[in-house]
Amino acid sequence: MKKQYVVLTMIFLASTFLFQNCSPSGVQFEQTRELASVTEPEVVSSEVVVDNEAEAEEAAPEIKTKTFTAASKEKAVDMVWVIDNSASMTAGADIIRKNFEAFAHLVENQVDLRVALISKKDAFNLKTHVSLPETMKNGQQVDFMVHSYNPLLVAAAATCPETATDAFCKKILGNSKYDKVYSSLNDFFRPQAQKVFVFVTDDDSAANANTTVQYEAANSNGYVATIKSLTINEDYITAATFKDRMVRAFGKNGSYKVFGFIAAADSKCRARESAAYSSLISYSGGVAFNVCDKDWSKNFSQLSEKVVDYASTEYSLQSENVKKGSFC
């Protein structure tokens, strides 16, 4: 009897233990652990979990600098060409006459372009005459005899105000041979436009003891030559003087680029190496082309691309919590 009781007791205890492990409290425990593992990041992590990038930026603001390039609405360019009319520029003037109109219209189709041309229309006996194409409705020509040594001075003088305020403009205003060019482009430049200067010469803006000068004769012979010595700020200017005039004309933050069909040290047709122009081109980020090249087609194409690119302005923006899509 005792054995039966012991056996029954053992069976009862074993059954009780077995069913206890399958009780609701055991199932809830496993579920509790499972839920804890799912929600664990919310409890132990200091990071905020977000669904997208925009919310992430909002949750963690920081100072960012965004630099981007945006073409101005106007895409305006004011371009000044100064072309040397001296006797050695026959080939260069001929290339300009044949290609200038096509080049200008190529740029004009992409930007709001104004063109000013400083060069002599009727230097026929020298064969260096250049005229602004009649189709250039937004252009103007300053009909002035440009010598090999003074294109830089002529361009600077054209930007002077009617009433001279600085030493350079006062000196040029007092020199009657520059009456036609002085202040001739004072109203040409637009405040919002990028400024471009293109010089075409096989010489330099510097002193030379023996310089040939073409001047308009009183008779029907057209332009004749004489020899003279050059004087600074009367016949030519330095690159530094040109830079100073640009600051006075367009402000300290004013932007301009200089390009040139000029003479390099190894140019075979050169009168002199165009050192002053090379300096300005390098300083302003322009491009120099060899005036002695027989084919300028690639040069015109590159120049048009550079001018159109220059119509774009780069801005730098600092802001807290800059978001994608913030700029329009």
mmCIF file of C-alpha atoms in Angstrom, residues 7-313:
data_model
loop_
_atom_site.group_PDB
_atom_site.id
_atom_site.type_symbol
_atom_site.label_atom_id
_atom_site.label_comp_id
_atom_site.label_asym_id
_atom_site.label_seq_id
_atom_site.Cartn_x
_atom_site.Cartn_y
_atom_site.Cartn_z
ATOM 1 C CA VAL A 7 4.215 5.857 -6.866
ATOM 2 C CA LEU A 8 1.028 7.911 -7.153
ATOM 3 C CA THR A 9 2.628 10.808 -5.336
ATOM 4 C CA MET A 10 5.606 10.784 -7.706
ATOM 5 C CA ILE A 11 3.341 10.690 -10.762
ATOM 6 C CA PHE A 12 1.331 13.659 -9.438
ATOM 7 C CA LEU A 13 4.443 15.748 -8.775
ATOM 8 C CA ALA A 14 5.915 14.997 -12.202
ATOM 9 C CA SER A 15 2.668 15.959 -13.922
ATOM 10 C CA THR A 16 2.465 19.184 -11.957
ATOM 11 C CA PHE A 17 6.025 20.146 -12.935
ATOM 12 C CA LEU A 18 5.419 19.341 -16.594
ATOM 13 C CA PHE A 19 2.276 21.467 -16.882
ATOM 14 C CA GLN A 20 3.846 24.343 -14.979
ATOM 15 C CA ASN A 21 6.420 24.780 -17.774
ATOM 16 C CA CYS A 22 3.576 25.128 -20.280
ATOM 17 C CA SER A 23 1.659 27.708 -18.233
ATOM 18 C CA PRO A 24 0.662 31.183 -19.576
ATOM 19 C CA SER A 25 3.340 32.792 -17.441
ATOM 20 C CA GLY A 26 6.017 30.907 -19.340
ATOM 21 C CA VAL A 27 4.649 32.000 -22.748
ATOM 22 C CA GLN A 28 4.408 35.615 -21.622
ATOM 23 C CA PHE A 29 8.031 35.535 -20.612
ATOM 24 C CA GLU A 30 9.170 34.504 -24.030
ATOM 25 C CA GLN A 31 6.964 37.210 -25.589
ATOM 26 C CA THR A 32 8.349 39.751 -23.154
ATOM 27 C CA ARG A 33 11.912 38.955 -24.201
ATOM 28 C CA GLU A 34 10.918 39.143 -27.829
ATOM 29 C CA LEU A 35 9.313 42.533 -27.388
ATOM 30 C CA ALA A 36 12.286 43.766 -25.427
ATOM 31 C CA SER A 37 14.622 42.860 -28.276
ATOM 32 C CA VAL A 38 12.478 44.811 -30.765
ATOM 33 C CA THR A 39 12.193 47.958 -28.686
ATOM 34 C CA GLU A 40 15.727 47.827 -27.364
ATOM 35 C CA PRO A 41 17.152 50.618 -29.599
ATOM 36 C CA GLU A 42 14.622 53.067 -28.206
ATOM 37 C CA VAL A 43 15.800 52.316 -24.673
ATOM 38 C CA VAL A 44 19.563 51.946 -24.861
ATOM 39 C CA SER A 45 20.503 54.159 -27.873
ATOM 40 C CA SER A 46 20.872 57.955 -27.728
ATOM 41 C CA GLU A 47 20.436 58.173 -31.535
ATOM 42 C CA VAL A 48 17.116 59.137 -33.039
ATOM 43 C CA VAL A 49 15.877 56.638 -35.612
ATOM 44 C CA VAL A 50 14.302 58.382 -38.616
ATOM 45 C CA ASP A 51 12.667 57.219 -41.803
ATOM 46 C CA ASN A 52 14.273 59.509 -44.388
ATOM 47 C CA GLU A 53 17.196 61.818 -45.083
ATOM 48 C CA ALA A 54 15.258 65.061 -44.721
ATOM 49 C CA GLU A 55 14.134 64.132 -41.184
ATOM 50 C CA ALA A 56 17.698 63.143 -40.345
ATOM 51 C CA GLU A 57 18.984 66.594 -41.280
ATOM 52 C CA GLU A 58 16.223 68.199 -39.222
ATOM 53 C CA ALA A 59 17.042 66.081 -36.205
ATOM 54 C CA ALA A 60 20.746 66.945 -36.330
ATOM 55 C CA PRO A 61 21.203 70.566 -37.467
ATOM 56 C CA GLU A 62 24.703 71.627 -38.466
ATOM 57 C CA ILE A 63 26.403 74.507 -40.253
ATOM 58 C CA LYS A 64 26.921 73.676 -43.909
ATOM 59 C CA THR A 65 28.487 75.552 -46.798
ATOM 60 C CA LYS A 66 26.923 74.924 -50.175
ATOM 61 C CA THR A 67 28.812 76.152 -53.247
ATOM 62 C CA PHE A 68 26.932 75.920 -56.491
ATOM 63 C CA THR A 69 27.038 77.457 -59.933
ATOM 64 C CA ALA A 70 23.966 79.205 -61.268
ATOM 65 C CA ALA A 71 23.672 81.150 -64.483
ATOM 66 C CA SER A 72 22.313 84.624 -63.926
ATOM 67 C CA LYS A 73 18.803 85.223 -65.221
ATOM 68 C CA GLU A 74 20.041 87.778 -67.720
ATOM 69 C CA LYS A 75 23.253 85.932 -68.664
ATOM 70 C CA ALA A 76 24.574 89.341 -69.660
ATOM 71 C CA VAL A 77 28.015 89.952 -71.154
ATOM 72 C CA ASP A 78 29.460 93.307 -72.209
ATOM 73 C CA MET A 79 32.370 92.611 -74.565
ATOM 74 C CA VAL A 80 34.927 95.136 -75.815
ATOM 75 C CA TRP A 81 37.201 94.339 -78.746
ATOM 76 C CA VAL A 82 40.243 96.567 -79.310
ATOM 77 C CA ILE A 83 41.944 95.849 -82.631
ATOM 78 C CA ASP A 84 45.366 97.141 -83.608
ATOM 79 C CA ASN A 85 45.200 98.988 -86.962
ATOM 80 C CA SER A 86 48.957 99.253 -87.498
ATOM 81 C CA ALA A 87 50.478 98.143 -90.825
ATOM 82 C CA SER A 88 51.777 94.808 -89.501
ATOM 83 C CA MET A 89 48.240 93.670 -88.624
ATOM 84 C CA THR A 90 46.994 93.163 -92.193
ATOM 85 C CA ALA A 91 46.557 89.385 -91.845
ATOM 86 C CA GLY A 92 44.958 89.626 -88.394
ATOM 87 C CA ALA A 93 42.501 92.313 -89.480
ATOM 88 C CA ASP A 94 41.490 90.216 -92.481
ATOM 89 C CA ILE A 95 40.729 87.208 -90.250
ATOM 90 C CA ILE A 96 38.675 89.400 -87.922
ATOM 91 C CA ARG A 97 36.647 90.822 -90.807
ATOM 92 C CA LYS A 98 35.837 87.330 -92.091
ATOM 93 C CA ASN A 99 34.932 85.758 -88.736
ATOM 94 C CA PHE A 100 33.749 88.452 -86.353
ATOM 95 C CA GLU A 101 30.070 88.379 -87.333
ATOM 96 C CA ALA A 102 29.770 84.588 -87.046
ATOM 97 C CA PHE A 103 31.542 84.619 -83.687
ATOM 98 C CA ALA A 104 29.365 87.399 -82.269
ATOM 99 C CA HIS A 105 26.128 85.708 -83.330
ATOM 100 C CA LEU A 106 27.288 82.390 -81.858
ATOM 101 C CA VAL A 107 27.721 84.041 -78.466
ATOM 102 C CA GLU A 108 24.636 86.219 -78.919
ATOM 103 C CA ASN A 109 22.458 83.124 -79.304
ATOM 104 C CA GLN A 110 23.478 81.937 -75.836
ATOM 105 C CA VAL A 111 23.833 85.075 -73.731
ATOM 106 C CA ASP A 112 22.546 88.641 -73.566
ATOM 107 C CA LEU A 113 25.474 90.156 -75.451
ATOM 108 C CA ARG A 114 26.587 93.715 -76.076
ATOM 109 C CA VAL A 115 29.637 94.311 -78.235
ATOM 110 C CA ALA A 116 31.793 97.398 -78.517
ATOM 111 C CA LEU A 117 34.492 97.583 -81.160
ATOM 112 C CA ILE A 118 37.336 100.079 -80.939
ATOM 113 C CA SER A 119 39.112 100.159 -84.289
ATOM 114 C CA LYS A 120 39.370 102.281 -87.418
ATOM 115 C CA LYS A 121 36.759 101.729 -90.129
ATOM 116 C CA ASP A 122 38.604 103.297 -93.029
ATOM 117 C CA ALA A 123 42.259 102.239 -92.712
ATOM 118 C CA PHE A 124 41.942 100.952 -96.280
ATOM 119 C CA ASN A 125 45.397 101.765 -97.534
ATOM 120 C CA LEU A 126 46.846 99.804 -94.599
ATOM 121 C CA LYS A 127 44.307 96.994 -95.148
ATOM 122 C CA THR A 128 43.703 96.889 -91.391
ATOM 123 C CA HIS A 129 40.205 98.416 -91.430
ATOM 124 C CA VAL A 130 37.589 96.675 -89.271
ATOM 125 C CA SER A 131 33.913 97.611 -88.999
ATOM 126 C CA LEU A 132 31.190 96.361 -86.695
ATOM 127 C CA PRO A 133 28.810 94.127 -88.704
ATOM 128 C CA GLU A 134 25.502 95.809 -89.516
ATOM 129 C CA THR A 135 23.647 92.829 -88.061
ATOM 130 C CA MET A 136 25.028 93.606 -84.587
ATOM 131 C CA LYS A 137 22.020 95.507 -83.248
ATOM 132 C CA ASN A 138 23.361 95.630 -79.687
ATOM 133 C CA GLY A 139 26.785 96.854 -80.728
ATOM 134 C CA GLN A 140 28.619 100.111 -81.101
ATOM 135 C CA GLN A 141 31.871 101.091 -82.738
ATOM 136 C CA VAL A 142 34.351 103.669 -81.580
ATOM 137 C CA ASP A 143 35.933 104.697 -84.871
ATOM 138 C CA PHE A 144 39.481 105.342 -83.684
ATOM 139 C CA MET A 145 42.924 104.641 -85.096
ATOM 140 C CA VAL A 146 44.464 102.096 -82.701
ATOM 141 C CA HIS A 147 48.256 101.888 -82.814
ATOM 142 C CA SER A 148 50.285 98.826 -81.963
ATOM 143 C CA TYR A 149 51.458 100.204 -78.611
ATOM 144 C CA ASN A 150 48.238 101.706 -77.194
ATOM 145 C CA PRO A 151 45.266 99.249 -77.252
ATOM 146 C CA LEU A 152 45.489 98.927 -73.461
ATOM 147 C CA LEU A 153 45.496 102.699 -72.971
ATOM 148 C CA VAL A 154 42.604 103.109 -75.433
ATOM 149 C CA ALA A 155 40.453 100.528 -73.621
ATOM 150 C CA ALA A 156 41.138 102.144 -70.253
ATOM 151 C CA ALA A 157 40.427 105.651 -71.587
ATOM 152 C CA ALA A 158 37.073 104.489 -72.988
ATOM 153 C CA THR A 159 35.914 103.621 -69.442
ATOM 154 C CA CYS A 160 36.747 107.060 -67.994
ATOM 155 C CA PRO A 161 33.853 109.216 -66.738
ATOM 156 C CA GLU A 162 33.056 112.406 -68.614
ATOM 157 C CA THR A 163 34.422 114.413 -65.707
ATOM 158 C CA ALA A 164 37.837 112.988 -64.880
ATOM 159 C CA THR A 165 38.380 112.091 -61.234
ATOM 160 C CA ASP A 166 41.608 110.067 -61.196
ATOM 161 C CA ALA A 167 45.085 110.997 -62.403
ATOM 162 C CA PHE A 168 45.035 108.740 -65.451
ATOM 163 C CA CYS A 169 41.715 110.027 -66.793
ATOM 164 C CA LYS A 170 42.713 113.627 -66.133
ATOM 165 C CA LYS A 171 45.878 113.152 -68.170
ATOM 166 C CA ILE A 172 44.065 111.483 -71.074
ATOM 167 C CA LEU A 173 41.275 114.067 -71.024
ATOM 168 C CA GLY A 174 43.929 116.730 -71.504
ATOM 169 C CA ASN A 175 45.370 114.959 -74.559
ATOM 170 C CA SER A 176 43.382 115.947 -77.653
ATOM 171 C CA LYS A 177 44.442 112.928 -79.721
ATOM 172 C CA TYR A 178 42.221 110.757 -77.516
ATOM 173 C CA ASP A 179 39.113 112.941 -77.788
ATOM 174 C CA LYS A 180 37.222 110.372 -79.886
ATOM 175 C CA VAL A 181 37.836 107.510 -77.495
ATOM 176 C CA TYR A 182 37.797 109.223 -74.090
ATOM 177 C CA SER A 183 34.694 108.184 -72.074
ATOM 178 C CA SER A 184 33.229 106.627 -75.227
ATOM 179 C CA LEU A 185 32.094 103.511 -73.323
ATOM 180 C CA ASN A 186 31.142 105.196 -70.081
ATOM 181 C CA ASP A 187 27.457 104.313 -70.618
ATOM 182 C CA PHE A 188 28.073 101.032 -72.413
ATOM 183 C CA PHE A 189 28.576 98.751 -69.421
ATOM 184 C CA ARG A 190 25.611 97.347 -67.513
ATOM 185 C CA PRO A 191 25.954 96.838 -63.748
ATOM 186 C CA GLN A 192 24.725 93.219 -63.841
ATOM 187 C CA ALA A 193 26.821 92.186 -66.850
ATOM 188 C CA GLN A 194 30.131 90.374 -66.920
ATOM 189 C CA LYS A 195 32.850 92.447 -68.568
ATOM 190 C CA VAL A 196 35.124 91.000 -71.242
ATOM 191 C CA PHE A 197 38.026 92.681 -73.048
ATOM 192 C CA VAL A 198 39.567 91.148 -76.171
ATOM 193 C CA PHE A 199 42.811 92.651 -77.501
ATOM 194 C CA VAL A 200 44.155 91.897 -80.965
ATOM 195 C CA THR A 201 47.758 93.035 -81.460
ATOM 196 C CA ASP A 202 51.213 91.785 -82.364
ATOM 197 C CA ASP A 203 52.943 94.323 -80.095
ATOM 198 C CA ASP A 204 53.188 95.222 -76.414
ATOM 199 C CA SER A 205 52.020 98.048 -74.201
ATOM 200 C CA ALA A 206 55.523 99.235 -73.349
ATOM 201 C CA ALA A 207 58.226 101.693 -74.330
ATOM 202 C CA ASN A 208 60.262 101.288 -77.489
ATOM 203 C CA ALA A 209 62.890 103.706 -78.736
ATOM 204 C CA ASN A 210 61.963 103.277 -82.381
ATOM 205 C CA THR A 211 58.239 102.854 -82.912
ATOM 206 C CA THR A 212 56.374 103.304 -86.165
ATOM 207 C CA VAL A 213 53.216 105.338 -85.800
ATOM 208 C CA GLN A 214 50.485 105.586 -88.428
ATOM 209 C CA TYR A 215 48.530 108.812 -88.479
ATOM 210 C CA GLU A 216 45.890 110.285 -90.715
ATOM 211 C CA ALA A 217 47.436 112.570 -93.313
ATOM 212 C CA ALA A 218 45.815 115.802 -94.343
ATOM 213 C CA ASN A 219 45.891 114.736 -97.992
ATOM 214 C CA SER A 220 44.357 111.768 -99.811
ATOM 215 C CA ASN A 221 47.212 109.412 -98.997
ATOM 216 C CA GLY A 222 45.287 108.036 -96.045
ATOM 217 C CA TYR A 223 47.528 106.861 -93.227
ATOM 218 C CA VAL A 224 51.212 107.554 -93.309
ATOM 219 C CA ALA A 225 54.035 106.565 -90.989
ATOM 220 C CA THR A 226 56.398 108.403 -88.721
ATOM 221 C CA ILE A 227 58.884 107.364 -86.045
ATOM 222 C CA LYS A 228 58.633 108.493 -82.458
ATOM 223 C CA SER A 229 59.636 107.576 -78.935
ATOM 224 C CA LEU A 230 56.890 106.438 -76.600
ATOM 225 C CA THR A 231 55.889 108.123 -73.353
ATOM 226 C CA ILE A 232 54.128 106.308 -70.523
ATOM 227 C CA ASN A 233 50.521 107.417 -69.840
ATOM 228 C CA GLU A 234 50.577 109.319 -73.113
ATOM 229 C CA ASP A 235 51.283 106.576 -75.638
ATOM 230 C CA TYR A 236 50.920 103.441 -73.525
ATOM 231 C CA ILE A 237 50.098 102.271 -70.000
ATOM 232 C CA THR A 238 51.251 99.410 -67.787
ATOM 233 C CA ALA A 239 49.164 96.403 -66.777
ATOM 234 C CA ALA A 240 48.998 97.850 -63.244
ATOM 235 C CA THR A 241 47.443 101.092 -64.533
ATOM 236 C CA PHE A 242 44.830 99.114 -66.460
ATOM 237 C CA LYS A 243 43.942 97.126 -63.326
ATOM 238 C CA ASP A 244 43.564 100.334 -61.337
ATOM 239 C CA ARG A 245 41.251 101.817 -63.992
ATOM 240 C CA MET A 246 39.085 98.670 -63.917
ATOM 241 C CA VAL A 247 38.704 98.960 -60.149
ATOM 242 C CA ARG A 248 37.654 102.584 -60.520
ATOM 243 C CA ALA A 249 35.252 101.737 -63.334
ATOM 244 C CA PHE A 250 33.638 98.588 -61.896
ATOM 245 C CA GLY A 251 34.428 98.668 -58.170
ATOM 246 C CA LYS A 252 36.762 96.618 -55.990
ATOM 247 C CA ASN A 253 34.594 93.538 -56.372
ATOM 248 C CA GLY A 254 33.986 94.118 -60.064
ATOM 249 C CA SER A 255 34.656 91.164 -62.288
ATOM 250 C CA TYR A 256 36.263 91.243 -65.722
ATOM 251 C CA LYS A 257 38.267 88.929 -67.944
ATOM 252 C CA VAL A 258 40.924 89.726 -70.512
ATOM 253 C CA PHE A 259 41.467 87.618 -73.627
ATOM 254 C CA GLY A 260 43.894 88.290 -76.419
ATOM 255 C CA PHE A 261 45.075 87.377 -79.880
ATOM 256 C CA ILE A 262 48.598 88.413 -79.001
ATOM 257 C CA ALA A 263 52.264 87.733 -79.665
ATOM 258 C CA ALA A 264 54.109 85.105 -77.662
ATOM 259 C CA ALA A 265 57.895 84.935 -77.335
ATOM 260 C CA ASP A 266 58.049 82.351 -80.116
ATOM 261 C CA SER A 267 55.510 84.018 -82.429
ATOM 262 C CA LYS A 268 57.158 84.469 -85.820
ATOM 263 C CA CYS A 269 55.100 87.446 -86.970
ATOM 264 C CA ARG A 270 55.400 89.473 -83.799
ATOM 265 C CA ALA A 271 56.552 93.055 -83.543
ATOM 266 C CA ARG A 272 57.213 92.482 -79.829
ATOM 267 C CA GLU A 273 56.130 89.901 -77.266
ATOM 268 C CA SER A 274 52.826 91.031 -75.715
ATOM 269 C CA ALA A 275 54.038 90.789 -72.103
ATOM 270 C CA ALA A 276 51.621 93.307 -70.556
ATOM 271 C CA TYR A 277 48.622 91.569 -72.141
ATOM 272 C CA SER A 278 49.872 88.131 -71.077
ATOM 273 C CA SER A 279 50.080 89.416 -67.512
ATOM 274 C CA LEU A 280 46.498 90.691 -67.549
ATOM 275 C CA ILE A 281 45.179 87.527 -69.177
ATOM 276 C CA SER A 282 46.812 85.394 -66.512
ATOM 277 C CA TYR A 283 45.620 87.714 -63.726
ATOM 278 C CA SER A 284 41.978 87.733 -64.859
ATOM 279 C CA GLY A 285 41.715 84.076 -65.832
ATOM 280 C CA GLY A 286 41.357 84.655 -69.563
ATOM 281 C CA VAL A 287 43.004 82.861 -72.475
ATOM 282 C CA ALA A 288 45.776 83.950 -74.851
ATOM 283 C CA PHE A 289 45.750 82.964 -78.533
ATOM 284 C CA ASN A 290 48.664 83.254 -80.943
ATOM 285 C CA VAL A 291 48.069 86.211 -83.249
ATOM 286 C CA CYS A 292 50.413 84.614 -85.773
ATOM 287 C CA ASP A 293 48.254 81.520 -86.278
ATOM 288 C CA LYS A 294 46.983 81.269 -89.835
ATOM 289 C CA ASP A 295 43.749 79.568 -88.800
ATOM 290 C CA TRP A 296 41.805 81.132 -85.946
ATOM 291 C CA SER A 297 38.709 78.913 -86.155
ATOM 292 C CA LYS A 298 39.591 76.859 -83.067
ATOM 293 C CA ASN A 299 40.504 80.050 -81.233
ATOM 294 C CA PHE A 300 37.132 81.632 -81.976
ATOM 295 C CA SER A 301 35.347 78.460 -80.842
ATOM 296 C CA GLN A 302 37.277 78.341 -77.582
ATOM 297 C CA LEU A 303 36.736 82.037 -76.973
ATOM 298 C CA SER A 304 32.974 81.705 -77.478
ATOM 299 C CA GLU A 305 32.860 78.810 -74.998
ATOM 300 C CA LYS A 306 34.858 80.728 -72.392
ATOM 301 C CA VAL A 307 32.675 83.818 -72.709
ATOM 302 C CA VAL A 308 29.454 81.823 -72.358
ATOM 303 C CA ASP A 309 30.885 79.986 -69.339
ATOM 304 C CA TYR A 310 31.827 83.312 -67.804
ATOM 305 C CA ALA A 311 28.168 84.309 -67.928
ATOM 306 C CA SER A 312 27.692 81.871 -65.036
ATOM 307 C CA THR A 313 28.390 83.112 -61.529
#
